C-alpha cells in the first residue's frame, strides 16, 4: 500500500451499534487486515478482503453519504497507521468528526499520532475466551496514557465469567473514573437471535452484582446493530 492509499474492505453508512456513541448515524470505513484473528470475530471477511483506494476516492465515497461522523474500523486499522495518517488529516480538514476502533495491540509513535487526531479512540482489548490468545495489557496501558480524555475501553464478553475477568483487569489497570468502560455482550458468529438475546439477558441480570462487587463504573451496551440485523453480516 502506498502512502497516499489505504487498503479498504468496505465503506458504508449505518448507525453506530457499539460503544459510547451508540445510536449515532455514521459512515464506517472498514480497513483490511487484522493481527489478532480472534476465534469469535464477527468480521472475518475483513482479514483478507479489500482493495487499495486512493485518499481522493475514499474522501469522495465518504462525503457522498452526507454524514459528519466517520468511524475508522477493521480488522485492525492501525496496521495501516503510516498510510492512514495523511487520510485522517484530509478527513479532518474536510470537517468530518473522526473516531477509531482498535484492538489495542499497536501503540508506537505513528499509531499514537493517528489516534491523537481522533475525537474518540475506542480501545477494545480481547480477552482469551474471545481471542483464543493471551491478552497483553502493556500496549493498551500505553495508549490510555497517551490518549487521555479522548479514549474509552470497550470489552467484548461472552459469559458471566468473562464479565468477572474484565472487572478484575479494569481494577488492576486502575484507570479510575477517567476512562469510560463499556462491557459489550458479543455476538457469536452463527448463533441464533434468540440465543444472543438470552445471553444478553443473563449478563444484564448479572451486571449490577459485578459492578457492585468491584465498585467500578461500567456501561453495559449490547451490540445494537446485531439485534437489529442479526442475520446480516456486512454493511451494518
Ligand atoms: S481484533 Fe477485531 S477484527 Fe481483529 S480478529 Fe479480533 S474481533 Fe476480528
Coordinates of N, CA and C and ligand atoms in Angstrom, one line a residue:
X1 N 0.9 -1.2 0.0 CA 0.0 0.0 0.0 C 0.9 1.2 0.0
X2 N 0.6 2.2 -0.9 CA 1.4 3.4 -1.0 C 1.0 4.3 0.2
X3 N 1.8 5.4 0.4 CA 1.5 6.3 1.5 C 0.3 7.2 1.2
X4 N -0.2 7.2 0.0 CA -1.4 8.0 -0.2 C -2.6 7.1 -0.6
X5 N -2.6 5.9 -0.2 CA -3.7 5.0 -0.4 C -3.8 4.0 0.8
X6 N -5.0 3.5 0.9 CA -5.2 2.6 2.1 C -6.0 1.4 1.6
X7 N -5.7 0.2 2.1 CA -6.4 -1.0 1.7 C -7.8 -1.0 2.5
X8 N -8.8 -0.9 1.7 CA -10.2 -0.8 2.3 C -11.0 -2.0 2.1
X9 N -11.7 -2.5 3.1 CA -12.6 -3.6 3.0 C -14.0 -3.2 2.6
X10 N -14.5 -2.2 3.2 CA -15.8 -1.7 2.9 C -16.0 -0.3 3.4
X11 N -16.9 0.5 2.7 CA -17.3 1.8 3.2 C -18.8 1.8 3.2
X12 N -19.5 2.1 4.3 CA -20.9 2.1 4.2 C -21.5 3.1 5.3
X13 N -22.7 3.5 5.2 CA -23.4 4.3 6.2 C -24.3 3.4 7.0
X14 N -24.3 3.6 8.3 CA -25.2 2.9 9.2 C -25.3 3.7 10.5
X15 N -25.8 3.0 11.5 CA -25.9 3.7 12.8 C -24.9 3.0 13.7
X16 N -24.2 3.7 14.5 CA -23.2 3.1 15.3 C -23.9 2.2 16.3
X17 N -23.5 0.9 16.3 CA -24.2 0.0 17.2 C -23.5 -0.4 18.4
X18 N -22.3 0.2 18.6 CA -21.5 -0.2 19.8 C -20.9 1.0 20.5
X19 N -20.6 0.8 21.8 CA -19.7 1.8 22.5 C -20.4 3.1 22.9
X20 N -19.6 4.1 23.2 CA -20.1 5.3 23.8 C -21.0 6.1 22.8
X21 N -20.8 5.9 21.5 CA -21.6 6.7 20.5 C -22.7 5.9 19.9
X22 N -23.2 4.9 20.6 CA -24.2 4.1 20.1 C -25.4 4.9 19.7
X23 N -26.0 4.6 18.5 CA -27.1 5.3 18.0 C -26.8 6.5 17.1
X24 N -25.5 6.8 16.9 CA -25.2 7.9 16.0 C -25.0 7.5 14.6
X25 N -25.8 8.1 13.7 CA -25.6 7.8 12.2 C -24.1 8.1 11.8
X26 N -23.5 7.2 11.2 CA -22.1 7.4 10.9 C -21.7 6.7 9.6
X27 N -20.6 7.1 9.0 CA -20.0 6.4 7.9 C -18.9 5.5 8.5
X28 N -18.9 4.3 8.0 CA -17.9 3.3 8.5 C -16.9 3.0 7.4
X29 N -15.6 3.3 7.8 CA -14.5 3.0 6.9 C -13.8 1.8 7.5
X30 N -14.1 0.6 6.9 CA -13.5 -0.6 7.4 C -12.3 -1.0 6.7
X31 N -11.1 -1.0 7.3 CA -9.9 -1.3 6.7 C -9.6 -2.8 6.7
X32 N -8.8 -3.2 5.8 CA -8.5 -4.6 5.7 C -7.3 -5.1 6.6
X33 N -7.4 -6.3 7.0 CA -6.3 -6.9 7.7 C -6.5 -6.8 9.2
X34 N -6.1 -7.9 9.9 CA -6.1 -7.9 11.4 C -4.9 -8.7 11.9
X35 N -4.3 -8.3 13.0 CA -3.2 -9.0 13.6 C -3.6 -10.0 14.7
X36 N -4.9 -10.1 15.0 CA -5.3 -11.0 16.0 C -6.0 -12.3 15.6
X37 N -6.9 -12.2 14.6 CA -7.7 -13.3 14.2 C -8.4 -14.1 15.3
X38 N -9.3 -13.3 16.0 CA -10.0 -13.9 17.1 C -10.9 -15.0 16.7
X39 N -11.1 -16.0 17.6 CA -12.0 -17.1 17.3 C -13.4 -16.6 17.2
X40 N -13.8 -15.5 17.9 CA -15.2 -15.1 17.9 C -15.4 -13.9 17.0
X41 N -14.4 -13.6 16.1 CA -14.5 -12.4 15.3 C -15.8 -12.4 14.4
X42 N -16.5 -11.3 14.4 CA -17.7 -11.3 13.6 C -17.5 -10.5 12.3
X43 N -16.3 -10.2 12.0 CA -16.0 -9.5 10.7 C -14.7 -10.2 10.0
X44 N -14.8 -11.5 10.0 CA -13.7 -12.3 9.5 C -13.3 -11.9 8.0
X45 N -14.4 -11.5 7.3 CA -14.1 -11.1 5.9 C -13.1 -10.0 5.8
X46 N -13.0 -9.2 6.8 CA -12.1 -8.0 6.8 C -10.6 -8.4 6.9
X47 N -10.4 -9.7 7.3 CA -9.0 -10.1 7.5 C -8.2 -10.0 6.1
X48 N -8.8 -10.4 5.1 CA -8.1 -10.5 3.8 C -8.7 -9.7 2.7
X49 N -10.1 -9.6 2.7 CA -10.7 -8.9 1.6 C -10.4 -7.4 1.6
X50 N -10.3 -6.8 0.4 CA -10.1 -5.4 0.3 C -9.4 -4.9 -0.9
X51 N -9.5 -3.6 -1.1 CA -8.9 -3.0 -2.3 C -8.2 -1.8 -2.0
X52 N -7.1 -1.5 -2.6 CA -6.3 -0.3 -2.3 C -7.1 0.9 -3.0
X53 N -7.4 1.9 -2.1 CA -8.1 3.1 -2.7 C -7.3 4.3 -2.4
X54 N -7.3 5.2 -3.3 CA -6.6 6.5 -3.0 C -7.3 7.4 -2.0
X55 N -6.6 8.3 -1.4 CA -7.3 9.2 -0.5 C -8.5 9.9 -1.1
X56 N -8.3 10.3 -2.4 CA -9.4 11.1 -3.0 C -10.6 10.2 -3.2
X57 N -10.4 8.9 -3.6 CA -11.5 8.0 -3.8 C -12.3 7.8 -2.5
X58 N -11.5 7.6 -1.4 CA -12.1 7.4 -0.1 C -12.9 8.6 0.4
X59 N -12.3 9.8 0.2 CA -12.9 11.0 0.6 C -14.3 11.2 -0.1
X60 N -14.2 11.0 -1.4 CA -15.4 11.1 -2.3 C -16.5 10.2 -1.8
X61 N -16.2 8.9 -1.5 CA -17.2 8.0 -1.1 C -17.7 8.3 0.3
X62 N -16.9 8.7 1.1 CA -17.4 9.1 2.5 C -18.3 10.3 2.4
X63 N -17.9 11.3 1.6 CA -18.7 12.5 1.5 C -20.0 12.3 0.9
X64 N -20.1 11.2 0.0 CA -21.4 11.0 -0.7 C -22.5 10.6 0.2
X65 N -22.2 10.2 1.4 CA -23.3 9.8 2.4 C -23.9 11.0 3.1
X66 N -23.2 12.1 3.1 CA -23.8 13.3 3.7 C -23.8 13.3 5.2
X67 N -22.9 12.5 5.9 CA -22.9 12.4 7.3 C -21.6 13.0 7.8
X68 N -21.6 13.5 9.1 CA -20.4 14.2 9.6 C -19.5 13.2 10.3
X69 N -20.1 12.2 10.9 CA -19.3 11.3 11.8 C -18.8 10.1 11.0
X70 N -17.4 9.9 11.1 CA -16.8 8.8 10.4 C -16.1 7.9 11.4
X71 N -16.4 6.6 11.3 CA -15.8 5.6 12.2 C -14.8 4.8 11.4
X72 N -13.5 4.8 11.9 CA -12.5 4.0 11.2 C -12.3 2.7 12.0
X73 N -12.6 1.6 11.3 CA -12.6 0.3 12.0 C -11.9 -0.7 11.1
X74 N -12.0 -2.0 11.6 CA -11.4 -3.0 10.8 C -12.1 -4.3 11.0
X75 N -11.3 -5.4 11.0 CA -9.9 -5.5 11.1 C -9.2 -4.7 12.2
X76 N -7.9 -4.5 12.0 CA -7.2 -3.6 12.9 C -6.7 -2.4 12.1
X77 N -7.3 -1.3 12.2 CA -7.0 -0.2 11.3 C -5.6 0.4 11.5
X78 N -5.0 0.2 12.7 CA -3.7 0.8 13.0 C -2.6 0.0 12.3
X79 N -2.9 -1.2 11.7 CA -1.9 -1.9 10.9 C -1.4 -1.0 9.8
X80 N -2.3 -0.1 9.3 CA -2.0 0.8 8.2 C -1.7 2.2 8.7
X81 N -1.2 2.3 9.9 CA -1.1 3.7 10.5 C -0.3 4.6 9.7
X82 N 0.7 4.2 9.0 CA 1.6 5.1 8.3 C 0.8 5.7 7.1
X83 N 0.1 4.9 6.4 CA -0.7 5.4 5.2 C -2.0 6.0 5.7
X84 N -2.4 5.7 6.9 CA -3.7 6.3 7.4 C -3.5 7.7 7.8
X85 N -2.3 8.1 8.2 CA -2.1 9.4 8.8 C -2.6 10.5 7.9
X86 N -2.1 10.5 6.6 CA -2.5 11.5 5.6 C -4.0 11.6 5.4
X87 N -4.6 10.4 5.3 CA -6.1 10.3 5.1 C -6.8 11.0 6.3
X88 N -6.4 10.7 7.5 CA -7.0 11.2 8.7 C -6.9 12.8 8.6
X89 N -5.8 13.3 8.3 CA -5.6 14.7 8.2 C -6.6 15.3 7.2
X90 N -6.6 14.6 6.0 CA -7.5 15.1 4.9 C -9.0 15.1 5.4
X91 N -9.4 14.1 6.1 CA -10.8 14.0 6.5 C -11.1 15.1 7.6
X92 N -10.1 15.3 8.4 CA -10.3 16.4 9.4 C -10.4 17.7 8.7
X93 N -9.6 18.0 7.7 CA -9.6 19.2 7.0 C -11.0 19.4 6.3
X94 N -11.6 18.3 6.0 CA -12.9 18.4 5.3 C -14.1 18.4 6.3
X95 N -13.8 18.6 7.5 CA -14.9 18.8 8.5 C -15.5 17.5 9.1
X96 N -14.9 16.4 8.9 CA -15.5 15.1 9.5 C -15.1 15.0 10.9
X97 N -16.0 14.4 11.7 CA -15.7 14.1 13.1 C -15.2 12.6 13.1
X98 N -14.0 12.4 13.6 CA -13.5 11.0 13.4 C -13.4 10.3 14.7
X99 N -13.6 9.0 14.6 CA -13.3 8.1 15.7 C -12.7 6.8 15.2
X100 N -12.0 6.1 16.0 CA -11.3 4.9 15.5 C -11.5 3.8 16.6
X101 N -11.6 2.6 16.1 CA -11.7 1.4 16.9 C -10.5 0.5 16.7
X102 N -9.8 0.3 17.8 CA -8.6 -0.5 17.7 C -8.6 -1.6 18.8
X103 N -7.8 -2.7 18.5 CA -7.8 -3.8 19.5 C -6.7 -3.5 20.5
X104 N -6.0 -2.4 20.4 CA -5.1 -2.0 21.5 C -3.8 -2.8 21.5
X105 N -3.4 -3.3 20.3 CA -2.1 -4.1 20.3 C -1.0 -3.3 19.6
X106 N -1.3 -2.1 19.2 CA -0.3 -1.3 18.5 C -0.3 0.1 19.1
X107 N 0.9 0.5 19.7 CA 0.9 1.7 20.4 C 2.3 2.5 20.1
X108 N 2.8 2.3 18.9 CA 4.0 3.0 18.6 C 3.7 4.5 18.2
X109 N 4.8 5.2 17.9 CA 4.6 6.6 17.6 C 3.6 7.0 16.5
X110 N 3.7 6.3 15.3 CA 2.7 6.6 14.3 C 1.3 6.3 14.7
X111 N 1.1 5.2 15.5 CA -0.2 4.8 15.9 C -0.8 5.9 16.8
X112 N 0.0 6.4 17.7 CA -0.4 7.4 18.7 C -0.7 8.7 17.9
X113 N 0.1 9.0 16.9 CA -0.1 10.2 16.1 C -1.5 10.2 15.4
X114 N -1.8 9.0 14.8 CA -3.1 8.9 14.2 C -4.2 9.0 15.2
X115 N -4.1 8.4 16.4 CA -5.1 8.4 17.4 C -5.3 9.8 18.0
X116 N -4.3 10.6 18.0 CA -4.4 12.0 18.6 C -5.2 12.9 17.7
X117 N -5.5 12.5 16.4 CA -6.3 13.3 15.5 C -7.8 12.8 15.6
X118 N -8.1 11.9 16.5 CA -9.5 11.4 16.6 C -10.2 12.2 17.7
X119 N -11.5 12.3 17.6 CA -12.3 12.8 18.7 C -12.5 11.7 19.8
X120 N -12.6 10.5 19.3 CA -12.7 9.3 20.3 C -11.9 8.1 19.8
X121 N -11.1 7.6 20.7 CA -10.4 6.3 20.3 C -11.1 5.2 21.2
X122 N -11.6 4.2 20.6 CA -12.2 3.1 21.4 C -11.2 1.9 21.3
X123 N -10.7 1.6 22.5 CA -9.7 0.5 22.6 C -10.5 -0.7 23.0
X124 N -10.5 -1.7 22.2 CA -11.3 -2.9 22.5 C -10.4 -4.1 22.7
X125 N -9.8 -4.3 23.9 CA -8.9 -5.4 24.1 C -9.7 -6.7 24.1
X126 N -9.1 -7.8 23.6 CA -9.8 -9.1 23.5 C -9.3 -10.1 24.6
X127 N -10.1 -10.5 25.5 CA -9.7 -11.4 26.5 C -9.6 -12.8 25.9
X128 N -9.0 -13.8 26.6 CA -8.6 -15.0 26.0 C -9.8 -15.8 25.5
X129 N -11.0 -15.8 26.2 CA -12.1 -16.6 25.7 C -12.6 -16.1 24.3
X130 N -12.3 -14.8 24.1 CA -12.8 -14.2 22.8 C -11.8 -14.4 21.7
X131 N -10.5 -14.2 22.1 CA -9.5 -14.1 21.0 C -8.8 -15.5 20.8
X132 N -8.8 -16.3 21.9 CA -8.0 -17.6 21.8 C -6.6 -17.3 22.1
X133 N -6.2 -16.1 22.5 CA -4.8 -15.8 22.8 C -4.7 -15.0 24.1
X134 N -3.5 -15.0 24.7 CA -3.3 -14.3 25.9 C -3.3 -12.8 25.7
X135 N -4.0 -12.1 26.5 CA -4.1 -10.6 26.4 C -2.9 -10.0 27.1
X136 N -2.1 -9.2 26.3 CA -1.0 -8.4 26.9 C -1.5 -7.0 27.1
X137 N -1.5 -6.5 28.3 CA -2.1 -5.2 28.5 C -1.1 -4.0 28.4
X138 N 0.1 -4.3 28.1 CA 1.1 -3.2 28.1 C 0.8 -2.1 27.0
X139 N 0.4 -2.6 25.8 CA 0.2 -1.6 24.8 C -1.1 -0.8 25.1
X140 N -2.1 -1.5 25.6 CA -3.4 -0.9 26.0 C -3.1 0.2 27.0
X141 N -2.3 -0.1 28.0 CA -2.0 0.9 29.0 C -1.2 2.1 28.4
X142 N -0.3 1.8 27.5 CA 0.4 2.9 26.8 C -0.5 3.9 26.1
X143 N -1.5 3.2 25.3 CA -2.4 4.1 24.6 C -3.3 4.9 25.6
X144 N -3.7 4.3 26.7 CA -4.5 5.0 27.6 C -3.7 6.2 28.2
X145 N -2.5 6.0 28.4 CA -1.6 7.1 29.0 C -1.5 8.2 28.0
X146 N -1.3 7.9 26.7 CA -1.1 8.9 25.6 C -2.3 9.6 25.2
X147 N -3.5 9.0 25.4 CA -4.7 9.5 24.8 C -5.7 9.9 25.8
X148 N -5.3 10.4 26.9 CA -6.2 10.9 28.0 C -7.3 11.8 27.4
X149 N -8.5 11.6 27.9 CA -9.6 12.5 27.5 C -10.3 12.2 26.2
X150 N -9.7 11.3 25.4 CA -10.3 11.0 24.1 C -10.4 9.5 23.9
X151 N -10.4 8.8 25.0 CA -10.3 7.3 24.9 C -11.4 6.7 25.7
X152 N -11.8 5.5 25.2 CA -12.7 4.7 26.1 C -12.3 3.2 25.9
X153 N -12.6 2.4 26.9 CA -12.3 1.0 26.8 C -13.6 0.2 26.5
X154 N -13.5 -0.7 25.6 CA -14.7 -1.5 25.2 C -14.3 -3.0 25.2
X155 N -15.0 -3.7 26.1 CA -14.6 -5.1 26.3 C -15.7 -6.0 25.8
X156 N -15.5 -6.8 24.7 CA -16.5 -7.8 24.3 C -16.4 -9.0 25.3
X157 N -17.6 -9.4 25.8 CA -17.6 -10.6 26.7 C -18.7 -11.6 26.2
X158 N -18.5 -12.8 26.6 CA -19.4 -13.9 26.2 C -20.2 -14.4 27.3
X159 N -19.6 -14.4 28.5 CA -20.2 -15.1 29.7 C -20.0 -14.2 30.9
X160 N -20.7 -14.7 32.0 CA -20.5 -14.1 33.3 C -19.1 -14.2 33.8
X161 N -18.4 -15.3 33.5 CA -17.0 -15.5 33.8 C -16.2 -14.4 33.2
X162 N -16.5 -14.1 31.9 CA -15.7 -13.1 31.2 C -15.9 -11.7 31.8
X163 N -17.2 -11.5 32.3 CA -17.5 -10.2 32.9 C -16.6 -10.0 34.2
X164 N -16.5 -11.1 34.9 CA -15.6 -11.1 36.1 C -14.2 -10.8 35.7
X165 N -13.7 -11.5 34.7 CA -12.3 -11.3 34.2 C -12.1 -9.9 33.9
X166 N -13.0 -9.3 33.1 CA -12.8 -7.9 32.7 C -12.8 -7.0 33.9
X167 N -13.7 -7.2 34.8 CA -13.8 -6.4 36.0 C -12.5 -6.4 36.8
X168 N -11.9 -7.6 36.9 CA -10.6 -7.7 37.6 C -9.5 -7.0 36.8
X169 N -9.5 -7.1 35.5 CA -8.5 -6.5 34.7 C -8.6 -4.9 34.8
X170 N -9.8 -4.4 34.8 CA -10.0 -3.0 34.9 C -9.6 -2.5 36.3
X171 N -9.9 -3.3 37.2 CA -9.5 -3.0 38.6 C -7.9 -2.9 38.7
X172 N -7.3 -3.9 38.1 CA -5.8 -4.0 38.1 C -5.2 -2.8 37.4
X173 N -5.9 -2.4 36.3 CA -5.3 -1.3 35.4 C -5.4 0.0 36.1
X174 N -6.4 0.1 37.1 CA -6.5 1.3 37.9 C -6.7 2.5 37.1
X175 N -7.7 2.4 36.1 CA -8.0 3.6 35.3 C -8.9 4.6 35.9
X176 N -9.4 4.2 37.1 CA -10.2 5.2 37.9 C -11.4 5.5 37.1
X177 N -12.0 6.7 37.4 CA -13.2 7.1 36.7 C -12.9 7.9 35.4
X178 N -11.6 8.0 35.1 CA -11.2 8.9 34.0 C -11.5 8.3 32.6
X179 N -11.5 7.0 32.5 CA -11.7 6.3 31.2 C -13.0 5.6 31.3
X180 N -14.0 6.0 30.4 CA -15.2 5.3 30.4 C -15.0 3.8 30.0
X181 N -15.7 2.9 30.6 CA -15.5 1.5 30.4 C -16.9 0.9 29.9
X182 N -16.8 0.3 28.8 CA -18.0 -0.4 28.2 C -17.8 -1.9 28.2
X183 N -18.8 -2.6 28.8 CA -18.8 -4.1 28.6 C -19.9 -4.4 27.5
X184 N -19.5 -5.2 26.6 CA -20.4 -5.5 25.4 C -20.6 -7.0 25.2
X185 N -21.8 -7.4 25.5 CA -22.1 -8.8 25.2 C -21.9 -9.0 23.7
X186 N -21.0 -9.9 23.3 CA -20.6 -10.0 21.9 C -21.5 -11.1 21.2
X187 N -21.8 -10.9 20.0 CA -22.5 -11.8 19.2 C -21.5 -12.9 18.7
X188 N -21.9 -14.2 18.9 CA -21.1 -15.3 18.5 C -21.5 -15.6 17.1
X189 N -20.5 -15.6 16.1 CA -20.9 -15.9 14.7 C -21.6 -17.2 14.6
X190 N -22.8 -17.1 13.9 CA -23.5 -18.4 13.7 C -24.6 -18.6 14.7
X191 N -24.6 -17.9 15.9 CA -25.6 -18.2 16.9 C -27.0 -17.5 16.5
X192 N -28.0 -18.0 17.0 CA -29.4 -17.5 16.6 C -29.6 -16.2 17.4
X193 N -30.6 -15.5 16.9 CA -31.0 -14.3 17.5 C -31.5 -14.6 19.0
X194 N -32.3 -15.6 19.1 CA -32.8 -16.0 20.5 C -31.7 -16.3 21.4
X195 N -30.6 -17.0 20.9 CA -29.5 -17.3 21.8 C -28.8 -16.1 22.2
X196 N -28.6 -15.2 21.3 CA -27.9 -13.9 21.7 C -28.7 -13.2 22.7
X197 N -30.0 -13.0 22.4 CA -30.8 -12.3 23.4 C -30.8 -12.9 24.8
X198 N -30.8 -14.2 24.8 CA -30.8 -14.9 26.1 C -29.5 -14.6 26.8
X199 N -28.4 -14.7 26.1 CA -27.1 -14.4 26.8 C -27.1 -12.9 27.3
X200 N -27.6 -12.0 26.5 CA -27.6 -10.6 26.9 C -28.5 -10.4 28.1
X201 N -29.6 -11.1 28.2 CA -30.5 -11.0 29.4 C -29.8 -11.5 30.6
X202 N -29.1 -12.7 30.5 CA -28.4 -13.2 31.7 C -27.3 -12.3 32.1
X203 N -26.5 -11.7 31.2 CA -25.5 -10.8 31.5 C -26.0 -9.5 32.1
X204 N -27.1 -9.1 31.6 CA -27.8 -7.9 32.1 C -28.1 -8.0 33.6
X205 N -28.7 -9.3 33.9 CA -29.1 -9.5 35.3 C -27.8 -9.6 36.2
X206 N -26.7 -10.1 35.6 CA -25.5 -10.3 36.5 C -24.8 -9.0 36.7
X207 N -25.1 -8.0 35.8 CA -24.3 -6.8 35.8 C -24.2 -6.0 37.1
X208 N -25.4 -5.8 37.7 CA -25.3 -4.9 39.0 C -24.5 -5.6 40.0
X209 N -24.5 -6.9 40.1 CA -23.7 -7.6 41.1 C -22.2 -7.4 40.8
X210 N -21.8 -7.6 39.6 CA -20.4 -7.5 39.2 C -19.9 -6.1 39.4
X211 N -20.8 -5.1 39.1 CA -20.4 -3.7 39.3 C -20.2 -3.4 40.8
X212 N -21.2 -3.8 41.6 CA -21.1 -3.5 43.0 C -19.9 -4.1 43.7
X213 N -19.7 -5.4 43.3 CA -18.6 -6.1 44.0 C -17.3 -5.4 43.8
X214 N -17.1 -4.9 42.7 CA -15.8 -4.3 42.4 C -15.8 -2.7 42.6
X215 N -16.9 -2.2 42.8 CA -17.1 -0.8 42.9 C -16.5 0.0 41.8
X216 N -16.7 -0.6 40.6 CA -16.2 0.0 39.4 C -17.3 0.6 38.6
X217 N -17.0 1.6 37.7 CA -18.0 2.2 36.9 C -18.0 1.6 35.5
X218 N -19.1 1.0 35.1 CA -19.2 0.4 33.7 C -20.4 0.9 33.0
X219 N -20.4 0.8 31.7 CA -21.7 0.8 31.0 C -21.9 -0.5 30.3
X220 N -23.1 -1.0 30.3 CA -23.4 -2.3 29.7 C -24.2 -2.0 28.4
X221 N -23.5 -2.3 27.3 CA -24.2 -1.9 26.0 C -24.1 -3.1 25.0
X222 N -25.2 -3.8 24.8 CA -25.2 -4.9 23.8 C -25.0 -4.3 22.4
X223 N -24.7 -5.2 21.5 CA -24.4 -4.8 20.1 C -25.8 -4.5 19.4
X224 N -26.1 -3.2 19.3 CA -27.4 -2.8 18.8 C -27.6 -3.3 17.3
X225 N -26.6 -3.1 16.5 CA -26.7 -3.5 15.1 C -26.9 -5.0 15.0
X226 N -26.4 -5.8 15.9 CA -26.6 -7.2 15.8 C -28.0 -7.6 16.2
X227 N -28.6 -6.8 17.1 CA -30.0 -7.1 17.5 C -30.9 -6.7 16.3
X228 N -30.6 -5.6 15.6 CA -31.4 -5.2 14.5 C -31.2 -6.0 13.3
X229 N -30.0 -6.3 13.0 CA -29.6 -7.0 11.7 C -28.9 -8.3 12.0
X230 N -29.5 -9.1 12.9 CA -28.7 -10.3 13.4 C -28.4 -11.3 12.3
X231 N -29.1 -11.2 11.2 CA -28.9 -12.2 10.1 C -28.1 -11.6 8.9
X232 N -27.6 -10.3 9.1 CA -26.9 -9.7 8.0 C -25.5 -9.4 8.5
X233 N -24.5 -10.0 7.8 CA -23.1 -10.0 8.3 C -22.4 -8.7 8.0
X234 N -22.7 -8.1 6.8 CA -21.9 -7.0 6.3 C -22.7 -5.7 6.2
X235 N -21.9 -4.6 6.3 CA -22.5 -3.3 6.0 C -23.5 -2.8 7.0
X236 N -23.4 -3.3 8.2 CA -24.3 -2.8 9.3 C -23.6 -2.4 10.5
Ligands
LIG1 S1 -9.4 -7.8 16.7 FE1 -11.5 -7.4 16.0 S2 -11.3 -7.6 13.7 FE2 -9.5 -8.5 14.6 S3 -9.9 -10.7 14.7 FE3 -10.4 -9.8 16.7 S4 -12.6 -9.2 16.6 FE4 -11.9 -9.6 14.5

